[in-house]
């Protein structure tokens, strides 16, 4: 036995946290009442939320942006309506400026409501009366204005304005004004639409109707938060306009109006852009007309051709004045024909040809130097090239086409400058075409200069001219250059202007056709339809139920987890075995019915479960000490309420049943209870014996059981510790051993006072009582301390009040006693085999509980 005692650890061997599934199930079962309460609160809260929250309905319309006009597909016309940035247009659809334009077309400045038995209801286009807004200020407060109709013409308004309750009586012809001394907030009129419906509603609920007034800016501010856009497919440029509102029909109207207004606005913007370009081109045409007429008048001063009906200059001027296209041959060919015929004494010699070629080469060199290395010609360079190109003797048409093309693209760029940025796609496209024309112009100039250089070499006759010819050419050089070159310049410039004029006329015609066939680039793919009044987007029953379930599970998990982690009471044998190797003498099951304090029960039903438990404890005592001598058993606990007196009385009774003479001493003189268990008087007892006032024989009382006597605690003394430590106590024990086989001492709790340590140290059977689901796990360390520090041997533990119905935290645990033996209740047969009769645990036939009784019993 000493070897077994040596195995007691120096400190309680408590391992790190270890998950205990049976304990978790026990805690979960004990937490059921709180879980049901949480479920009840969540269900009630969710029901109230669904019933009283304002329902919101979501609708959406679908738009596809930038669908170009069908005229461009059918007629293969140029796109005069440049492609806008799609994201800018998408953002513009929900901008306050556009929303104000769209919402101005809907009756949104007055919100109508009706009061029901529980909540309010938003009315839209079905109100039985109409509020006609005349003026609403942006500073108009958001106040409900109740209305009550006395009859078809008279009504009463009630509202709170600037902290004052205001009541206004008016009729349908009155203009109602809400204002203070400095500012008018609103002007409006009211007229009934369905008076019978109004009276019916007012008879059911007084002041049933009310409305709110908003300026259009306030309406936009409110719906800016409720309107969003979504781009499900960026490549296809599809945009969903999503609207949330408390009225489904109003939400659908807003979404559809935004979609329709986007088409209307798109037409207006694009048409305005097209008109701007047409105005610009018409202005250019007028300028070219004036210029051509002026040049014609200047050319008429030169008498190089006959006057009359066949005058090509006058004919072309007449055509320009009539805005018709010319089909005559090039004027340049006419001039060269005149030169070849020698009109106006212009020399047709090889020397003059050489002179003109060299002049053209110089001009081409100047043009090439002006262009330089630029990949894109600037507008100023183009304007400088036009007069130089016009002075060429014969300018190839492709060179003038390149120059005219570049100038035309610059004109397009100028017309788009108010709507596009430099990084826009249309700008980049125009710059690309300008670069292509610039490259073409450079290449054509190189080729032309090479041809002229070769021609100069072939016609270079200066070394062969006679001295007279050279002198004459030199003398006439100024005369020819002043007159002839001026004529050439006018002819070149005139040809350029006519070419540009014709191109402008063609462009104008294309623009007019394109504008006539234009439709909106946007397309409505799907109109918004109002959802059912019973299917709001928010609050969604499905989402609310899902959240409720999630919250319920989380809270339940937290309750169980917290209670599991905070579970620090002893539930069963395992909790003791984890923390100490002290022998477990036995377990006493919980009594299911209410019993008096420390009552003797084993005599009431000897075959009960509790009686069998005490028999098992009695049998296990032999494993502690099997010495036939007289024995002293000292019973204690940590605190009051753990059942040590109940154990002491019933253990004494069960031992007395075995034929041994037993006496029970109540040493808990501060809080005596033994006399209550035997229904005896406590006039004298241990306190009077230890002070020498009474002798033991006078204080011994007999119980209802044979062989079981007891001595009560007696009057409460002021110094119980000194009395227990006195020699009288030893003398009393020696005297009682001569009479009784077993002396059982009911000691005070050693966790409260130290009175019981002396008798525990002297006892043959020191027994420590722990109570299931009451004693703290830290109390087990007190037992270890008794062994380590007080050197108390053979101490054992009885676990009291074990609830065997709590899963494995009852008898299902099993246990050993530290001596190499295992012992089960019923001496190996187990309960339920017919060897006991537990009336206290048998279910009795009861009345069927009502639903409220069942719910109440959960929390009881």
mmCIF file of C-alpha atoms in Angstrom, residues 267-422:
data_model
loop_
_atom_site.group_PDB
_atom_site.id
_atom_site.type_symbol
_atom_site.label_atom_id
_atom_site.label_comp_id
_atom_site.label_asym_id
_atom_site.label_seq_id
_atom_site.Cartn_x
_atom_site.Cartn_y
_atom_site.Cartn_z
ATOM 1 C CA UNK A 267 -30.262 61.741 -81.655
ATOM 2 C CA UNK A 268 -30.170 65.335 -80.433
ATOM 3 C CA UNK A 269 -26.439 65.344 -79.738
ATOM 4 C CA UNK A 270 -25.526 63.653 -82.985
ATOM 5 C CA UNK A 271 -27.868 65.846 -85.004
ATOM 6 C CA UNK A 272 -26.366 68.912 -83.401
ATOM 7 C CA UNK A 273 -22.900 67.709 -84.383
ATOM 8 C CA UNK A 274 -23.993 67.019 -87.944
ATOM 9 C CA UNK A 275 -25.603 70.467 -88.244
ATOM 10 C CA UNK A 276 -22.406 72.072 -86.983
ATOM 11 C CA UNK A 277 -20.378 70.316 -89.686
ATOM 12 C CA UNK A 278 -22.867 71.219 -92.394
ATOM 13 C CA UNK A 279 -22.800 74.869 -91.333
ATOM 14 C CA UNK A 280 -19.001 74.786 -91.444
ATOM 15 C CA UNK A 281 -18.928 73.256 -94.953
ATOM 16 C CA UNK A 282 -21.543 75.678 -96.270
ATOM 17 C CA UNK A 283 -19.435 78.565 -94.998
ATOM 18 C CA UNK A 284 -16.386 77.149 -96.783
ATOM 19 C CA UNK A 285 -18.404 76.764 -100.016
ATOM 20 C CA UNK A 286 -19.451 80.393 -99.874
ATOM 21 C CA UNK A 287 -15.847 81.452 -99.291
ATOM 22 C CA UNK A 288 -14.659 79.380 -102.253
ATOM 23 C CA UNK A 289 -17.435 80.859 -104.438
ATOM 24 C CA UNK A 290 -16.349 84.413 -103.607
ATOM 25 C CA UNK A 291 -12.695 83.508 -104.191
ATOM 26 C CA UNK A 292 -13.323 81.918 -107.607
ATOM 27 C CA UNK A 293 -15.407 84.866 -108.751
ATOM 28 C CA UNK A 294 -12.657 87.233 -107.691
ATOM 29 C CA UNK A 295 -9.922 85.228 -109.463
ATOM 30 C CA UNK A 296 -12.098 85.073 -112.596
ATOM 31 C CA UNK A 297 -12.363 88.823 -112.585
ATOM 32 C CA UNK A 298 -8.595 89.100 -112.286
ATOM 33 C CA UNK A 299 -7.977 86.651 -115.124
ATOM 34 C CA UNK A 300 -10.330 88.615 -117.381
ATOM 35 C CA UNK A 301 -7.836 91.475 -117.282
ATOM 36 C CA UNK A 302 -5.407 89.338 -119.301
ATOM 37 C CA UNK A 303 -6.290 89.362 -122.977
ATOM 38 C CA UNK A 304 -4.957 85.922 -123.786
ATOM 39 C CA UNK A 305 -8.205 84.617 -125.281
ATOM 40 C CA UNK A 306 -11.177 86.019 -127.168
ATOM 41 C CA UNK A 307 -14.219 87.428 -125.337
ATOM 42 C CA UNK A 308 -17.698 86.122 -125.908
ATOM 43 C CA UNK A 309 -19.887 83.142 -125.242
ATOM 44 C CA UNK A 310 -16.996 80.689 -125.607
ATOM 45 C CA UNK A 311 -14.951 82.432 -122.960
ATOM 46 C CA UNK A 312 -13.884 79.582 -120.648
ATOM 47 C CA UNK A 313 -13.265 81.921 -117.737
ATOM 48 C CA UNK A 314 -16.692 83.479 -117.871
ATOM 49 C CA UNK A 315 -18.314 80.075 -118.379
ATOM 50 C CA UNK A 316 -16.636 78.578 -115.364
ATOM 51 C CA UNK A 317 -17.484 81.640 -113.268
ATOM 52 C CA UNK A 318 -21.118 81.275 -114.256
ATOM 53 C CA UNK A 319 -21.041 77.602 -113.254
ATOM 54 C CA UNK A 320 -19.567 78.463 -109.841
ATOM 55 C CA UNK A 321 -22.204 81.120 -109.291
ATOM 56 C CA UNK A 322 -24.863 78.511 -110.017
ATOM 57 C CA UNK A 323 -23.251 75.980 -107.611
ATOM 58 C CA UNK A 324 -23.065 73.374 -110.382
ATOM 59 C CA UNK A 325 -20.256 71.049 -111.317
ATOM 60 C CA UNK A 326 -17.958 71.948 -114.259
ATOM 61 C CA UNK A 327 -17.333 69.413 -116.998
ATOM 62 C CA UNK A 328 -14.867 71.566 -119.014
ATOM 63 C CA UNK A 329 -11.288 70.590 -119.518
ATOM 64 C CA UNK A 330 -8.667 71.810 -117.110
ATOM 65 C CA UNK A 331 -7.868 75.501 -117.319
ATOM 66 C CA UNK A 332 -4.267 74.550 -117.037
ATOM 67 C CA UNK A 333 -4.475 72.724 -120.367
ATOM 68 C CA UNK A 334 -6.076 75.836 -121.909
ATOM 69 C CA UNK A 335 -3.226 78.041 -120.706
ATOM 70 C CA UNK A 336 -0.580 75.689 -122.070
ATOM 71 C CA UNK A 337 -2.457 75.570 -125.348
ATOM 72 C CA UNK A 338 -2.310 79.370 -125.454
ATOM 73 C CA UNK A 339 1.384 79.304 -124.644
ATOM 74 C CA UNK A 340 2.087 76.805 -127.402
ATOM 75 C CA UNK A 341 0.360 79.112 -129.891
ATOM 76 C CA UNK A 342 2.673 81.949 -128.920
ATOM 77 C CA UNK A 343 -0.029 84.331 -127.605
ATOM 78 C CA UNK A 344 1.190 87.563 -126.000
ATOM 79 C CA UNK A 345 4.687 87.162 -127.416
ATOM 80 C CA UNK A 346 5.579 84.411 -124.976
ATOM 81 C CA UNK A 347 8.605 82.670 -126.412
ATOM 82 C CA UNK A 348 8.217 79.053 -127.468
ATOM 83 C CA UNK A 349 11.934 78.520 -127.884
ATOM 84 C CA UNK A 350 13.993 75.903 -126.167
ATOM 85 C CA UNK A 351 15.545 78.593 -124.015
ATOM 86 C CA UNK A 352 12.195 79.676 -122.597
ATOM 87 C CA UNK A 353 11.314 76.025 -121.868
ATOM 88 C CA UNK A 354 14.629 75.630 -120.074
ATOM 89 C CA UNK A 355 13.923 78.798 -118.154
ATOM 90 C CA UNK A 356 10.459 77.587 -116.994
ATOM 91 C CA UNK A 357 11.789 74.163 -115.984
ATOM 92 C CA UNK A 358 14.497 75.712 -113.841
ATOM 93 C CA UNK A 359 11.918 77.999 -112.249
ATOM 94 C CA UNK A 360 9.728 74.983 -111.400
ATOM 95 C CA UNK A 361 12.731 73.107 -109.984
ATOM 96 C CA UNK A 362 13.484 76.036 -107.653
ATOM 97 C CA UNK A 363 9.856 76.091 -106.499
ATOM 98 C CA UNK A 364 9.848 72.338 -105.919
ATOM 99 C CA UNK A 365 13.070 72.687 -103.924
ATOM 100 C CA UNK A 366 11.422 75.363 -101.764
ATOM 101 C CA UNK A 367 8.377 73.112 -101.273
ATOM 102 C CA UNK A 368 10.573 70.189 -100.284
ATOM 103 C CA UNK A 369 12.516 72.365 -97.830
ATOM 104 C CA UNK A 370 9.239 73.604 -96.320
ATOM 105 C CA UNK A 371 8.054 70.051 -95.729
ATOM 106 C CA UNK A 372 11.385 68.958 -94.259
ATOM 107 C CA UNK A 373 11.344 65.726 -92.231
ATOM 108 C CA UNK A 374 7.818 66.138 -90.849
ATOM 109 C CA UNK A 375 5.775 62.969 -90.972
ATOM 110 C CA UNK A 376 2.591 65.006 -90.505
ATOM 111 C CA UNK A 377 2.317 68.362 -92.253
ATOM 112 C CA UNK A 378 1.091 71.197 -90.069
ATOM 113 C CA UNK A 379 -1.733 73.442 -91.189
ATOM 114 C CA UNK A 380 0.544 76.481 -91.498
ATOM 115 C CA UNK A 381 2.840 74.504 -93.812
ATOM 116 C CA UNK A 382 -0.118 73.591 -96.025
ATOM 117 C CA UNK A 383 -1.132 77.229 -96.331
ATOM 118 C CA UNK A 384 2.468 78.097 -97.342
ATOM 119 C CA UNK A 385 2.569 75.280 -99.928
ATOM 120 C CA UNK A 386 -0.586 76.374 -101.771
ATOM 121 C CA UNK A 387 0.862 79.586 -103.407
ATOM 122 C CA UNK A 388 4.180 77.892 -104.137
ATOM 123 C CA UNK A 389 2.444 74.941 -105.808
ATOM 124 C CA UNK A 390 0.251 77.387 -107.744
ATOM 125 C CA UNK A 391 3.336 79.060 -109.286
ATOM 126 C CA UNK A 392 4.469 75.842 -110.942
ATOM 127 C CA UNK A 393 4.206 75.945 -114.749
ATOM 128 C CA UNK A 394 2.202 72.721 -114.709
ATOM 129 C CA UNK A 395 1.286 71.150 -111.368
ATOM 130 C CA UNK A 396 0.374 67.463 -111.506
ATOM 131 C CA UNK A 397 -3.149 66.808 -110.240
ATOM 132 C CA UNK A 398 -1.993 64.148 -107.754
ATOM 133 C CA UNK A 399 0.143 66.728 -105.904
ATOM 134 C CA UNK A 400 -2.804 69.094 -105.586
ATOM 135 C CA UNK A 401 -4.996 66.164 -104.491
ATOM 136 C CA UNK A 402 -2.578 65.350 -101.665
ATOM 137 C CA UNK A 403 -2.522 68.975 -100.526
ATOM 138 C CA UNK A 404 -6.303 69.270 -100.797
ATOM 139 C CA UNK A 405 -6.730 65.956 -98.933
ATOM 140 C CA UNK A 406 -4.528 67.111 -96.040
ATOM 141 C CA UNK A 407 -6.401 70.391 -95.852
ATOM 142 C CA UNK A 408 -9.724 68.549 -95.846
ATOM 143 C CA UNK A 409 -8.685 66.327 -92.942
ATOM 144 C CA UNK A 410 -7.591 69.388 -90.992
ATOM 145 C CA UNK A 411 -11.032 70.860 -91.605
ATOM 146 C CA UNK A 412 -12.593 67.662 -90.210
ATOM 147 C CA UNK A 413 -10.322 67.841 -87.197
ATOM 148 C CA UNK A 414 -11.340 71.429 -86.559
ATOM 149 C CA UNK A 415 -15.045 70.573 -86.688
ATOM 150 C CA UNK A 416 -14.560 67.796 -84.115
ATOM 151 C CA UNK A 417 -12.381 69.812 -81.785
ATOM 152 C CA UNK A 418 -15.216 70.750 -79.436
ATOM 153 C CA UNK A 419 -16.215 67.172 -78.693
ATOM 154 C CA UNK A 420 -13.039 65.086 -78.812
ATOM 155 C CA UNK A 421 -9.709 65.040 -77.053
ATOM 156 C CA UNK A 422 -6.342 64.678 -78.753
#
